[in-house]
Structure formats: C-alpha cells, structure tokens
PDB file of C-alpha atoms in Angstrom:
ATOM      1  CA  MET A   1     -81.944 175.061 196.943  1.00 48.00           C
ATOM      2  CA  ALA A   2     -83.595 174.061 193.900  1.00 51.00           C
ATOM      3  CA  THR A   3     -81.546 172.866 190.710  1.00 55.00           C
ATOM      4  CA  ALA A   4     -82.121 174.590 187.323  1.00 58.00           C
ATOM      5  CA  GLU A   5     -82.871 172.572 184.685  1.00 66.00           C
ATOM      6  CA  GLN A   6     -80.673 171.418 182.340  1.00 66.00           C
ATOM      7  CA  PRO A   7     -80.676 172.820 178.544  1.00 64.00           C
ATOM      8  CA  PRO A   8     -80.730 169.657 176.106  1.00 68.00           C
ATOM      9  CA  ILE A   9     -77.659 168.907 174.444  1.00 72.00           C
ATOM     10  CA  LEU A  10     -78.199 168.990 170.661  1.00 68.00           C
ATOM     11  CA  LYS A  11     -76.453 167.477 168.702  1.00 73.00           C
ATOM     12  CA  ILE A  12     -75.125 169.304 164.869  1.00 70.00           C
ATOM     13  CA  THR A  13     -75.030 166.482 161.963  1.00 74.00           C
ATOM     14  CA  TRP A  14     -73.274 167.470 158.688  1.00 72.00           C
ATOM     15  CA  LEU A  15     -74.180 166.718 155.647  1.00 77.00           C
ATOM     16  CA  THR A  16     -70.888 166.809 154.432  1.00 76.00           C
ATOM     17  CA  GLU A  17     -67.521 165.772 156.389  1.00 77.00           C
ATOM     18  CA  THR A  18     -65.684 168.369 154.105  1.00 77.00           C
ATOM     19  CA  PRO A  19     -64.895 171.656 154.846  1.00 69.00           C
ATOM     20  CA  VAL A  20     -66.661 174.655 153.500  1.00 67.00           C
ATOM     21  CA  TRP A  21     -64.870 177.067 151.404  1.00 66.00           C
ATOM     22  CA  VAL A  22     -66.434 180.199 150.699  1.00 65.00           C
ATOM     23  CA  GLU A  23     -63.970 183.121 149.327  1.00 67.00           C
ATOM     24  CA  GLN A  24     -65.586 185.675 151.875  1.00 65.00           C
ATOM     25  CA  TRP A  25     -63.026 188.001 152.654  1.00 68.00           C
ATOM     26  CA  PRO A  26     -61.131 188.583 149.235  1.00 74.00           C
ATOM     27  CA  MET A  27     -57.798 190.796 149.152  1.00 78.00           C
ATOM     28  CA  THR A  28     -56.016 192.543 146.728  1.00 84.00           C
ATOM     29  CA  GLU A  29     -52.479 191.204 146.061  1.00 87.00           C
ATOM     30  CA  LYS A  30     -50.546 194.023 147.958  1.00 90.00           C
ATOM     31  CA  ARG A  31     -53.111 193.454 150.901  1.00 86.00           C
ATOM     32  CA  LEU A  32     -52.120 190.248 151.300  1.00 84.00           C
ATOM     33  CA  GLN A  33     -48.672 190.369 151.187  1.00 90.00           C
ATOM     34  CA  ILE A  34     -48.200 192.758 153.593  1.00 89.00           C
ATOM     35  CA  ALA A  35     -50.703 190.276 155.658  1.00 83.00           C
ATOM     36  CA  GLU A  36     -48.379 187.146 155.315  1.00 87.00           C
ATOM     37  CA  GLN A  37     -45.356 189.658 156.197  1.00 91.00           C
ATOM     38  CA  LEU A  38     -47.337 190.814 159.701  1.00 86.00           C
ATOM     39  CA  VAL A  39     -48.157 187.306 159.985  1.00 84.00           C
ATOM     40  CA  GLN A  40     -44.762 185.659 159.426  1.00 89.00           C
ATOM     41  CA  GLU A  41     -43.244 188.999 161.996  1.00 89.00           C
ATOM     42  CA  GLN A  42     -45.925 187.624 164.337  1.00 84.00           C
ATOM     43  CA  LEU A  43     -44.489 183.608 164.061  1.00 85.00           C
ATOM     44  CA  ASP A  44     -40.648 184.863 164.372  1.00 89.00           C
ATOM     45  CA  VAL A  45     -41.284 186.841 167.806  1.00 86.00           C
ATOM     46  CA  GLY A  46     -43.521 183.980 168.994  1.00 80.00           C
ATOM     47  CA  HIS A  47     -46.259 185.686 169.473  1.00 78.00           C
ATOM     48  CA  ILE A  48     -48.411 183.106 167.570  1.00 78.00           C
ATOM     49  CA  GLN A  49     -48.196 179.881 166.091  1.00 77.00           C
ATOM     50  CA  PRO A  50     -48.368 178.176 163.046  1.00 78.00           C
ATOM     51  CA  SER A  51     -51.234 176.390 162.278  1.00 73.00           C
ATOM     52  CA  VAL A  52     -52.742 173.909 159.729  1.00 70.00           C
ATOM     53  CA  SER A  53     -56.735 173.768 159.131  1.00 65.00           C
ATOM     54  CA  PRO A  54     -58.392 173.182 156.103  1.00 63.00           C
ATOM     55  CA  TRP A  55     -61.865 174.696 157.558  1.00 59.00           C
ATOM     56  CA  ASN A  56     -61.876 178.452 155.919  1.00 54.00           C
ATOM     57  CA  THR A  57     -60.841 180.661 159.051  1.00 57.00           C
ATOM     58  CA  PRO A  58     -60.296 183.848 158.367  1.00 52.00           C
ATOM     59  CA  ILE A  59     -57.313 185.994 160.235  1.00 56.00           C
ATOM     60  CA  PHE A  60     -57.644 189.670 161.166  1.00 55.00           C
ATOM     61  CA  VAL A  61     -54.644 191.894 161.549  1.00 55.00           C
ATOM     62  CA  ILE A  62     -55.115 194.608 163.428  1.00 59.00           C
ATOM     63  CA  ALA A  63     -52.652 197.681 163.795  1.00 59.00           C
ATOM     64  CA  LYS A  64     -52.680 198.805 167.574  1.00 62.00           C
ATOM     65  CA  LYS A  65     -52.366 201.780 168.345  1.00 61.00           C
ATOM     66  CA  SER A  66     -51.918 203.430 172.101  1.00 64.00           C
ATOM     67  CA  VAL A  67     -55.380 205.721 173.453  1.00 68.00           C
ATOM     68  CA  MET A  68     -53.528 208.564 174.329  1.00 71.00           C
ATOM     69  CA  GLY A  69     -50.302 208.972 172.188  1.00 74.00           C
ATOM     70  CA  VAL A  70     -46.750 209.508 172.581  1.00 76.00           C
ATOM     71  CA  PRO A  71     -46.636 211.798 175.178  1.00 81.00           C
ATOM     72  CA  VAL A  72     -45.000 214.996 174.479  1.00 87.00           C
ATOM     73  CA  GLU A  73     -42.987 215.572 177.626  1.00 87.00           C
ATOM     74  CA  ILE A  74     -42.128 212.799 180.392  1.00 84.00           C
ATOM     75  CA  LYS A  75     -40.793 214.078 184.065  1.00 82.00           C
ATOM     76  CA  THR A  76     -38.550 212.058 186.056  1.00 81.00           C
ATOM     77  CA  ASP A  77     -36.489 212.338 188.560  1.00 77.00           C
ATOM     78  CA  ASN A  78     -32.608 211.566 188.161  1.00 79.00           C
ATOM     79  CA  GLY A  79     -32.436 208.033 188.870  1.00 76.00           C
ATOM     80  CA  PRO A  80     -30.346 205.226 187.415  1.00 78.00           C
ATOM     81  CA  ALA A  81     -33.395 204.004 185.210  1.00 77.00           C
ATOM     82  CA  TYR A  82     -34.169 207.463 183.934  1.00 80.00           C
ATOM     83  CA  VAL A  83     -30.959 208.484 182.948  1.00 83.00           C
ATOM     84  CA  SER A  84     -28.778 205.945 181.177  1.00 86.00           C
ATOM     85  CA  GLN A  85     -27.459 206.420 177.509  1.00 88.00           C
ATOM     86  CA  ARG A  86     -31.042 204.021 176.042  1.00 86.00           C
ATOM     87  CA  ILE A  87     -33.726 207.035 177.098  1.00 86.00           C
ATOM     88  CA  ALA A  88     -31.283 209.692 175.823  1.00 88.00           C
ATOM     89  CA  LYS A  89     -31.070 207.953 173.105  1.00 88.00           C
ATOM     90  CA  PHE A  90     -35.421 206.660 172.567  1.00 85.00           C
ATOM     91  CA  MET A  91     -36.941 210.129 173.981  1.00 88.00           C
ATOM     92  CA  PRO A  92     -35.441 211.896 171.310  1.00 89.00           C
ATOM     93  CA  LYS A  93     -35.952 209.617 168.219  1.00 87.00           C
ATOM     94  CA  TRP A  94     -39.872 209.627 169.077  1.00 84.00           C
ATOM     95  CA  GLY A  95     -39.980 213.191 170.332  1.00 88.00           C
ATOM     96  CA  VAL A  96     -40.602 212.887 173.782  1.00 88.00           C
ATOM     97  CA  LYS A  97     -38.941 216.419 175.856  1.00 91.00           C
ATOM     98  CA  HIS A  98     -37.098 214.491 179.221  1.00 90.00           C
ATOM     99  CA  THR A  99     -37.225 217.166 181.924  1.00 86.00           C
ATOM    100  CA  THR A 100     -35.191 215.561 185.179  1.00 84.00           C
ATOM    101  CA  ARG A 101     -35.828 217.085 188.616  1.00 77.00           C
ATOM    102  CA  ILE A 102     -33.313 216.458 191.965  1.00 70.00           C
ATOM    103  CA  PRO A 103     -34.506 212.515 192.723  1.00 63.00           C
ATOM    104  CA  HIS A 104     -36.374 211.097 195.941  1.00 62.00           C
ATOM    105  CA  SER A 105     -37.383 214.599 196.391  1.00 63.00           C
ATOM    106  CA  SER A 106     -41.226 215.431 197.083  1.00 59.00           C
ATOM    107  CA  THR A 107     -40.899 219.298 196.244  1.00 64.00           C
ATOM    108  CA  GLY A 108     -39.774 218.545 192.814  1.00 62.00           C
ATOM    109  CA  GLN A 109     -41.719 215.868 191.877  1.00 67.00           C
ATOM    110  CA  ALA A 110     -44.743 216.438 194.009  1.00 72.00           C
ATOM    111  CA  ILE A 111     -47.787 214.696 191.507  1.00 74.00           C
ATOM    112  CA  VAL A 112     -45.224 211.359 191.287  1.00 71.00           C
ATOM    113  CA  GLU A 113     -44.880 211.362 195.052  1.00 73.00           C
ATOM    114  CA  ARG A 114     -47.951 211.436 195.140  1.00 79.00           C
ATOM    115  CA  ALA A 115     -49.588 209.060 192.971  1.00 78.00           C
ATOM    116  CA  ASN A 116     -46.419 206.544 194.717  1.00 77.00           C
ATOM    117  CA  ARG A 117     -48.329 206.593 197.922  1.00 83.00           C
ATOM    118  CA  THR A 118     -51.537 206.444 196.721  1.00 86.00           C
ATOM    119  CA  LEU A 119     -50.082 203.165 195.089  1.00 80.00           C
ATOM    120  CA  LYS A 120     -48.460 201.719 198.532  1.00 84.00           C
ATOM    121  CA  GLU A 121     -51.194 203.014 200.049  1.00 86.00           C
ATOM    122  CA  TYR A 122     -53.681 200.394 197.873  1.00 82.00           C
ATOM    123  CA  LEU A 123     -50.979 197.762 197.775  1.00 80.00           C
ATOM    124  CA  ALA A 124     -51.190 197.629 201.854  1.00 82.00           C
ATOM    125  CA  LYS A 125     -55.042 197.426 202.151  1.00 82.00           C
ATOM    126  CA  GLN A 126     -54.999 194.687 199.219  1.00 78.00           C
ATOM    127  CA  LYS A 127     -51.987 192.902 200.854  1.00 78.00           C
ATOM    128  CA  GLN A 128     -54.475 193.203 204.272  1.00 81.00           C
ATOM    129  CA  ASN A 129     -57.484 191.782 202.882  1.00 79.00           C
ATOM    130  CA  GLY A 130     -55.761 189.235 201.350  1.00 74.00           C
ATOM    131  CA  ASN A 131     -55.840 189.921 198.012  1.00 68.00           C
ATOM    132  CA  ILE A 132     -52.183 190.240 196.534  1.00 65.00           C
ATOM    133  CA  ASP A 133     -48.537 188.406 197.563  1.00 62.00           C
ATOM    134  CA  LEU A 134     -46.226 191.059 197.032  1.00 56.00           C
ATOM    135  CA  VAL A 135     -43.246 188.157 198.159  1.00 54.00           C
ATOM    136  CA  ASN A 136     -44.119 186.408 195.063  1.00 48.00           C
TER     137      ASN A 136
END
C-alpha cells in the first residue's frame, strides 16, 4: 500500500510579538453587564475556568433552549420517583400537567412499556456485539 505524501509544514512568521487588538464587536454598556453577569454565573458553578490572555478573543454567551419546549403533560406510573414532593412542586411551577397510572401496568402505560421493551432489546443487542458494558 502506498503512503500518501505529507504536505509540507509551513512556518508562520509574524511581524510583531505584540498581540493585535481590534474592537470587533462593540457592545452597549447594558449588554456588556449582561455578558459579565452570565460569565460570572458560569464561573460560579464551575462550567468555565478563568483565563487571561492579551489576545483579542471573543466570548459568545448563547442562551440555549430546547427544541420541543416544555411538555404540556407527562404521564407516569406511581413509582416513588414520580410521586415525590419534589416532582409535585416542580410540575405546576413549569405548567406541566402530571397524570399518574397504576405502576407496572402494561395496559395503563402501553407507550412507556413498549419504549422500555425497545430500549432493552437495543441494549441487549449492543451488549451481545460487545459495544457496551452494562455492569460499569
């Protein structure tokens, strides 16, 4: 088998060692304060780390949202995870109607039971092929 010829390594020669600073995205004072607040929140929870650089590096803070939005209604069984006080407080706060059914009842939760069966079959196939380790 022939090996592909490697492209030459090009060395970039800069005219100065001093960082270049260009005001690329000027922000209003209000937007700058909002950006600083969002960055501080992310620093506080440990999602980002502080860094210092003399180079002009833009920071973009983009609000993320779900594609489908908040669900209108969720149907679950009466399992302990779904009837806790925490869930009871959370659902109305977000405007979600929570409907419960009899636990482990395939007739009451047909869609959920079918989804679980499909997931189990998929995981079993992946385990059989050696793609996943369900123990660890």
